[in-house]
Coordinates of C-alpha atoms and ligand atoms in Angstrom, one line a residue:
M263 CA -76.5 -143.6 30.3
I264 CA -76.3 -140.3 28.0
D265 CA -72.5 -139.0 27.0
A266 CA -73.2 -135.5 28.5
A267 CA -69.9 -134.6 27.5
R268 CA -70.4 -136.2 23.5
V269 CA -73.1 -134.2 23.3
K270 CA -71.8 -131.0 24.0
D271 CA -69.0 -131.6 22.2
E272 CA -70.7 -132.9 18.6
F273 CA -73.4 -131.0 19.6
L274 CA -70.5 -127.5 18.9
D275 CA -68.8 -129.6 15.6
L276 CA -71.8 -129.9 13.7
A277 CA -73.0 -126.0 14.8
C278 CA -70.1 -124.1 13.5
I279 CA -69.8 -126.4 10.2
A280 CA -72.6 -124.2 8.2
S281 CA -75.2 -125.7 6.0
L282 CA -77.4 -123.8 4.2
S283 CA -80.0 -125.3 2.2
R284 CA -78.0 -127.1 -0.7
R285 CA -74.9 -125.9 0.8
E286 CA -75.3 -129.4 2.6
G287 CA -71.6 -130.4 1.5
A288 CA -69.7 -129.8 4.0
I289 CA -71.4 -131.3 7.1
A290 CA -72.7 -134.0 4.9
R291 CA -68.7 -135.1 4.4
R292 CA -68.3 -135.0 8.4
L293 CA -71.9 -137.1 9.0
E294 CA -70.0 -139.6 6.9
T295 CA -67.1 -139.9 8.9
I296 CA -68.5 -139.6 12.0
L297 CA -71.7 -142.8 10.9
T298 CA -68.5 -144.8 9.3
G299 CA -67.0 -144.5 12.5
M300 CA -70.2 -145.5 14.2
G301 CA -70.0 -148.6 11.9
A302 CA -72.1 -147.8 9.7
V303 CA -72.7 -148.5 6.2
V304 CA -73.5 -145.4 4.3
E305 CA -74.6 -144.2 1.1
V306 CA -75.2 -141.0 -0.6
D307 CA -78.4 -140.7 -2.6
D308 CA -78.4 -138.3 -6.0
A309 CA -81.1 -135.9 -4.7
G310 CA -77.8 -133.2 -4.4
E311 CA -78.0 -133.5 -8.7
R312 CA -82.4 -133.3 -8.4
V313 CA -81.7 -129.7 -6.5
G314 CA -79.1 -128.4 -8.0
G315 CA -76.8 -128.5 -4.2
E316 CA -73.4 -129.7 -3.2
T317 CA -74.6 -133.1 -1.6
G318 CA -77.6 -135.6 -1.9
N319 CA -79.2 -137.2 1.2
L320 CA -77.6 -139.2 3.5
F321 CA -78.6 -143.1 4.1
A322 CA -76.8 -145.3 6.9
R323 CA -78.2 -148.5 7.9
F324 CA -77.1 -150.2 11.2
S325 CA -77.3 -153.4 12.4
G326 CA -79.2 -154.3 15.1
N327 CA -78.7 -156.6 17.8
R328 CA -82.6 -158.5 17.9
P329 CA -82.8 -160.5 14.6
G330 CA -86.3 -160.3 13.2
A331 CA -87.3 -157.2 14.6
A332 CA -89.3 -154.3 12.7
P333 CA -86.3 -152.2 11.2
F334 CA -87.4 -148.5 12.7
L335 CA -86.8 -145.4 10.7
L336 CA -84.6 -142.4 12.0
S337 CA -84.3 -139.3 10.2
A338 CA -83.6 -135.3 11.1
H339 CA -82.3 -132.8 8.4
M340 CA -78.9 -131.7 7.4
D341 CA -79.8 -127.9 6.1
T342 CA -81.0 -124.4 7.9
V343 CA -81.9 -121.9 7.2
G344 CA -80.0 -118.2 7.3
P345 CA -78.7 -116.6 8.3
A346 CA -75.3 -118.8 9.2
G347 CA -73.2 -117.6 7.5
A348 CA -69.9 -117.6 10.0
I349 CA -71.9 -119.6 13.3
R350 CA -70.3 -117.8 16.6
P351 CA -71.7 -120.1 19.6
V352 CA -71.5 -119.0 22.7
V353 CA -71.6 -121.3 25.6
E354 CA -73.6 -120.8 29.2
G355 CA -73.5 -124.2 30.5
D356 CA -76.1 -126.7 29.3
I357 CA -77.1 -123.4 27.5
I358 CA -76.0 -122.8 23.7
R359 CA -76.9 -119.7 22.1
T360 CA -75.3 -117.4 19.4
D361 CA -73.8 -114.4 19.0
R362 CA -77.5 -113.4 17.6
T363 CA -75.6 -112.6 13.7
S364 CA -76.8 -115.8 12.6
V365 CA -79.8 -119.6 13.6
L366 CA -78.3 -121.8 15.7
G367 CA -78.9 -124.6 13.6
G368 CA -80.4 -126.5 16.5
D369 CA -82.9 -127.0 13.6
D370 CA -81.9 -130.0 12.8
K371 CA -78.3 -130.5 14.3
A372 CA -80.1 -130.6 17.6
G373 CA -81.8 -134.1 16.2
I374 CA -78.9 -135.4 14.6
V375 CA -76.9 -135.2 17.8
A376 CA -79.7 -136.3 19.4
I377 CA -79.7 -139.4 17.3
L378 CA -76.4 -139.8 16.6
E379 CA -75.9 -140.5 21.0
A380 CA -78.7 -142.2 20.7
I381 CA -76.9 -144.8 18.3
R382 CA -73.9 -144.9 20.0
V383 CA -76.0 -145.9 23.7
L384 CA -77.1 -148.7 21.9
R385 CA -74.9 -150.4 20.8
E386 CA -72.2 -149.5 23.0
R387 CA -74.0 -150.5 26.2
A388 CA -76.2 -153.5 23.8
I389 CA -79.3 -152.6 24.5
P390 CA -81.4 -154.4 22.4
H391 CA -82.7 -152.6 19.2
S392 CA -83.9 -153.8 15.6
D393 CA -82.0 -152.9 12.5
I394 CA -81.7 -148.7 12.3
E395 CA -82.4 -147.1 9.1
L396 CA -81.3 -143.4 8.9
V397 CA -81.9 -140.7 6.3
L398 CA -80.1 -137.8 7.1
T399 CA -81.3 -135.1 4.5
I400 CA -81.0 -132.3 2.3
C401 CA -83.2 -128.9 1.6
E402 CA -86.0 -130.1 4.2
E403 CA -85.9 -126.1 4.6
A404 CA -86.2 -125.8 0.9
G405 CA -89.2 -127.7 0.8
L406 CA -88.4 -130.6 1.8
Q407 CA -87.1 -131.1 -1.1
G408 CA -84.6 -133.8 -0.5
A409 CA -87.2 -136.3 1.1
K410 CA -89.3 -135.4 -1.7
H411 CA -86.6 -137.4 -3.7
F412 CA -85.2 -139.8 -1.8
D413 CA -85.9 -142.9 -2.8
T414 CA -88.6 -144.5 0.4
G415 CA -88.5 -147.8 -1.4
H416 CA -84.5 -148.4 0.1
L417 CA -86.3 -148.7 3.1
R418 CA -87.5 -151.8 4.9
S419 CA -88.6 -148.8 7.9
R420 CA -92.2 -149.6 8.8
R421 CA -92.4 -147.0 11.3
G422 CA -90.3 -144.6 12.7
L423 CA -89.3 -141.2 13.9
V424 CA -88.5 -137.8 12.5
L425 CA -86.4 -135.5 15.4
D426 CA -87.5 -131.7 13.7
V427 CA -89.4 -129.8 16.0
D428 CA -89.0 -127.4 19.2
G429 CA -89.7 -128.3 22.8
V430 CA -88.5 -131.4 24.7
C431 CA -90.7 -134.6 25.1
E432 CA -93.2 -133.3 22.4
L433 CA -94.6 -135.6 19.8
I434 CA -95.9 -134.1 16.5
T435 CA -98.7 -136.5 15.3
R436 CA -100.3 -134.3 13.3
A437 CA -98.9 -131.3 10.5
P438 CA -100.8 -129.6 7.6
A439 CA -101.1 -129.9 3.4
A440 CA -99.8 -127.1 2.0
N441 CA -100.7 -125.2 -1.3
H442 CA -98.5 -122.8 -3.0
V443 CA -100.3 -120.4 -5.0
S444 CA -99.0 -118.5 -8.1
V445 CA -100.6 -116.0 -10.0
T446 CA -99.3 -114.0 -12.8
I447 CA -102.0 -111.0 -13.6
R448 CA -101.5 -109.8 -17.4
G449 CA -103.2 -105.8 -18.3
L450 CA -101.2 -103.7 -20.8
S451 CA -98.7 -101.3 -20.3
A452 CA -99.2 -97.9 -22.0
H453 CA -97.6 -94.2 -20.7
A454 CA -99.0 -93.4 -17.9
G455 CA -99.2 -88.9 -18.4
I456 CA -99.9 -89.2 -22.3
C457 CA -102.6 -92.0 -22.4
P458 CA -103.3 -94.0 -19.3
E459 CA -106.4 -94.8 -20.6
Q460 CA -105.1 -96.9 -23.4
G461 CA -103.2 -99.1 -20.3
L462 CA -105.0 -101.7 -17.8
S463 CA -102.6 -102.0 -14.6
A464 CA -101.9 -105.3 -13.2
I465 CA -100.9 -103.9 -9.9
Q466 CA -104.5 -101.9 -9.4
I467 CA -105.6 -105.3 -10.4
A468 CA -103.4 -107.7 -8.0
A469 CA -105.2 -104.7 -5.2
D470 CA -108.6 -105.1 -6.5
A471 CA -108.0 -108.9 -5.5
I472 CA -106.0 -109.0 -2.7
T473 CA -108.9 -106.6 -0.6
G474 CA -111.0 -108.4 1.6
M475 CA -109.0 -111.7 0.3
R476 CA -109.0 -114.2 3.8
L477 CA -105.4 -113.9 5.2
G478 CA -102.6 -115.1 8.0
R479 CA -104.9 -117.0 10.5
L480 CA -108.6 -118.6 9.6
D481 CA -108.8 -120.7 12.4
D482 CA -107.4 -122.9 14.4
E483 CA -106.1 -125.5 11.6
T484 CA -106.1 -122.6 8.7
T485 CA -104.1 -120.3 7.8
A486 CA -103.1 -118.6 4.6
N487 CA -100.7 -115.8 3.1
L488 CA -99.5 -113.9 0.4
G489 CA -95.2 -114.3 -0.1
V490 CA -94.7 -112.1 -2.3
I491 CA -95.4 -109.4 -5.2
Q492 CA -93.6 -108.3 -7.9
G493 CA -94.6 -106.0 -11.3
G494 CA -94.0 -103.3 -13.1
L495 CA -91.2 -101.3 -14.4
A496 CA -91.5 -97.6 -14.1
S497 CA -93.2 -95.3 -12.3
N498 CA -94.6 -93.4 -16.0
I499 CA -95.9 -96.4 -17.9
V500 CA -98.9 -98.7 -16.6
P501 CA -97.6 -101.7 -15.6
D502 CA -99.0 -104.5 -17.8
A503 CA -97.5 -107.6 -15.7
V504 CA -97.7 -108.3 -11.9
V505 CA -96.4 -111.9 -10.1
V506 CA -98.1 -112.8 -7.1
R507 CA -97.0 -116.2 -4.8
G508 CA -98.5 -117.2 -1.5
E509 CA -99.8 -120.4 -0.1
T510 CA -102.7 -121.8 2.4
R511 CA -101.8 -124.7 4.9
S512 CA -104.8 -126.5 6.8
L513 CA -105.1 -130.1 9.1
S514 CA -108.7 -130.1 7.0
L515 CA -108.0 -131.2 3.2
D516 CA -111.5 -129.6 2.3
K517 CA -110.7 -126.2 4.5
L518 CA -107.7 -125.9 1.8
E519 CA -109.4 -127.1 -0.9
A520 CA -112.4 -124.1 0.2
Q521 CA -109.5 -121.2 0.7
T522 CA -107.2 -122.0 -2.5
A523 CA -110.4 -122.0 -4.3
H524 CA -111.6 -118.4 -2.7
M525 CA -107.8 -116.9 -3.5
R526 CA -108.4 -117.8 -7.1
E527 CA -111.8 -116.6 -7.6
R528 CA -110.8 -113.2 -5.5
F529 CA -107.2 -113.6 -8.6
E530 CA -109.9 -114.5 -11.4
A531 CA -112.9 -112.1 -10.5
A532 CA -110.5 -109.6 -9.9
A533 CA -109.3 -109.4 -13.9
A534 CA -112.2 -110.9 -15.2
G535 CA -114.4 -108.0 -17.7
R536 CA -111.6 -105.2 -17.3
F537 CA -111.1 -104.8 -21.1
V538 CA -109.5 -101.7 -23.4
V539 CA -109.8 -100.3 -26.0
V540 CA -107.0 -99.5 -28.5
G541 CA -106.7 -99.0 -31.2
G542 CA -109.3 -100.5 -32.9
R543 CA -108.1 -103.6 -30.6
V544 CA -109.7 -105.6 -27.2
H545 CA -107.5 -106.3 -24.5
R546 CA -108.2 -108.2 -21.9
A547 CA -106.5 -108.4 -19.0
E548 CA -105.6 -111.5 -18.0
A549 CA -105.3 -113.8 -14.6
T550 CA -103.8 -117.3 -14.3
V551 CA -103.4 -119.0 -10.7
D552 CA -101.2 -122.2 -10.6
V553 CA -101.8 -123.9 -7.9
R554 CA -98.7 -126.5 -6.7
R555 CA -99.6 -129.2 -3.4
Q556 CA -95.9 -128.4 -1.8
Y557 CA -96.9 -131.7 0.6
D558 CA -100.0 -133.3 2.0
A559 CA -101.2 -133.4 5.9
L560 CA -99.6 -135.6 9.1
D561 CA -102.1 -137.2 10.4
V562 CA -101.0 -140.2 13.4
R563 CA -103.5 -141.5 15.4
E564 CA -103.7 -141.1 19.0
D565 CA -103.9 -145.2 19.0
A566 CA -100.6 -146.1 16.1
S567 CA -98.4 -148.1 17.5
I568 CA -95.5 -145.2 17.2
V569 CA -97.3 -142.9 19.3
Q570 CA -97.5 -145.5 22.2
L571 CA -94.2 -146.6 21.7
V572 CA -93.0 -143.1 22.7
R573 CA -95.1 -142.8 25.8
A574 CA -94.4 -145.9 27.2
A575 CA -90.7 -144.8 26.2
A576 CA -90.9 -141.6 28.1
A577 CA -93.6 -142.8 31.3
E578 CA -90.0 -145.3 31.4
R579 CA -88.6 -141.9 32.5
G580 CA -91.5 -140.5 34.6
R581 CA -92.1 -138.2 31.4
T582 CA -95.7 -138.3 29.5
C583 CA -95.0 -137.4 25.7
R584 CA -98.5 -135.0 25.2
T585 CA -99.4 -135.3 20.9
R586 CA -99.8 -132.2 19.2
A587 CA -99.8 -130.8 16.2
T588 CA -98.1 -127.8 14.1
G589 CA -98.5 -125.2 12.0
G590 CA -95.6 -126.4 10.2
A591 CA -94.8 -129.2 8.5
S592 CA -91.4 -131.1 8.7
D593 CA -90.1 -134.4 6.5
A594 CA -93.0 -136.7 8.6
N595 CA -94.8 -135.5 6.2
V596 CA -93.1 -137.1 3.1
F597 CA -92.4 -140.0 5.0
A598 CA -96.0 -140.3 5.9
T599 CA -97.3 -139.5 2.1
R600 CA -95.2 -142.7 1.0
G601 CA -97.0 -144.9 4.2
I602 CA -94.3 -144.8 7.1
E603 CA -95.9 -144.6 10.2
V604 CA -93.7 -141.5 11.1
A605 CA -94.4 -139.3 13.9
N606 CA -92.1 -135.5 14.6
L607 CA -90.4 -136.0 18.3
G608 CA -89.2 -132.0 19.6
C609 CA -85.7 -132.3 20.1
G610 CA -84.5 -129.5 22.5
M611 CA -84.6 -126.7 18.9
R612 CA -85.5 -122.9 20.6
E613 CA -86.6 -119.9 18.8
I614 CA -86.1 -121.2 15.9
H615 CA -85.4 -119.8 12.5
T616 CA -84.3 -116.6 14.4
V617 CA -80.8 -115.7 15.4
N618 CA -81.9 -115.6 18.8
E619 CA -82.0 -119.5 18.6
W620 CA -81.0 -121.1 21.7
V621 CA -80.4 -125.3 23.4
D622 CA -80.7 -126.8 26.2
L623 CA -77.9 -129.3 26.1
K624 CA -79.7 -131.1 28.7
D625 CA -83.0 -131.4 26.0
V626 CA -80.5 -132.8 23.6
A627 CA -79.8 -135.4 26.3
L628 CA -83.3 -136.3 27.5
T629 CA -84.4 -136.6 23.9
A630 CA -81.4 -139.1 22.7
E631 CA -82.4 -141.1 26.2
L632 CA -86.3 -141.4 24.8
V633 CA -84.9 -142.7 21.5
V634 CA -82.9 -145.6 23.1
A635 CA -86.1 -146.3 25.0
T636 CA -88.0 -146.4 22.1
L637 CA -85.7 -148.3 19.9
R638 CA -85.5 -150.9 22.4
L639 CA -89.2 -150.8 22.9
N640 CA -89.6 -150.7 19.6
A641 CA -87.0 -154.1 19.9
S642 CA -89.6 -156.4 22.1
H643 CA -92.9 -155.6 20.1
Ligands
LIG828 ZN1 -86.3 -128.0 10.7

């Protein structure tokens, strides 16, 4: 049913087009041509202008052949992480990797190719299917920004699949919510050799805060990280400012808020009560903690219709599709927040976000088969 040669050619075609976040112009134009050729009505939204990128999200609509069947959302993202200046795929049978100077970009082109192949098969073979709404996003790797700027009010689908996770024949039904934590610590600068007692070291205050902070894996649902620290001007100046940026994620909202409060409290406590008096004037240290929700959790019930559909589709192929949680977010988090019942289907990408990334085309083909079966079952429900 699946055309393996077509899957291979299309994957190599798309993988060779570099598409870092905000630089998805070339791949979007290529995909627009492909989708139009497949008979879709394609629109490009204004998300690109909002994020300073080359193109917006692609929104393609395919008419179904079962009037009245519930429309279905399919989605994947066009951007990749780096390094991805030039991508030179190395083909070893069904395994595609790179020359290890770049990522492969199977994250998420494996998802895009599986979706395109599934739609072609549904139409060529006149397999019963509903209208299909396909959203190919920009800037997923840059904080899900494309999906966040996509107007889901344009969608008629109430359920669907995002294809954007490693593994195959697995369905992500739970993914964490995340808070971004940005901290500015203000001290007071002074000459480090002549009058250090007239300064307040923001670096030392940051160090006090971070020492003893709970970071890393906190439990099987919760993680925390400080990823950026910037501050200071020269080794002979007591530093008056440090900026620290980090995050915490959890499948549990209570745990997310507890860890966020812990991080905030550590910074505020480290600055509290620190002061110097210079020339009769009191200078107090300050910690300003800014917390922003990056995305909300994905939490699809085991008895949700989307889970039942994909399980039934897998069973038809003689497979079992297990559901699992992940510590990474995807556009599914955003669609779920907007009230669409959506889960994230594994699509064959492996060792993602590394130059060792690879894809087994048999996994991409199996994913396409699962999507075909899911759409057919969706049309009969
Ligand atoms: Zn991805």
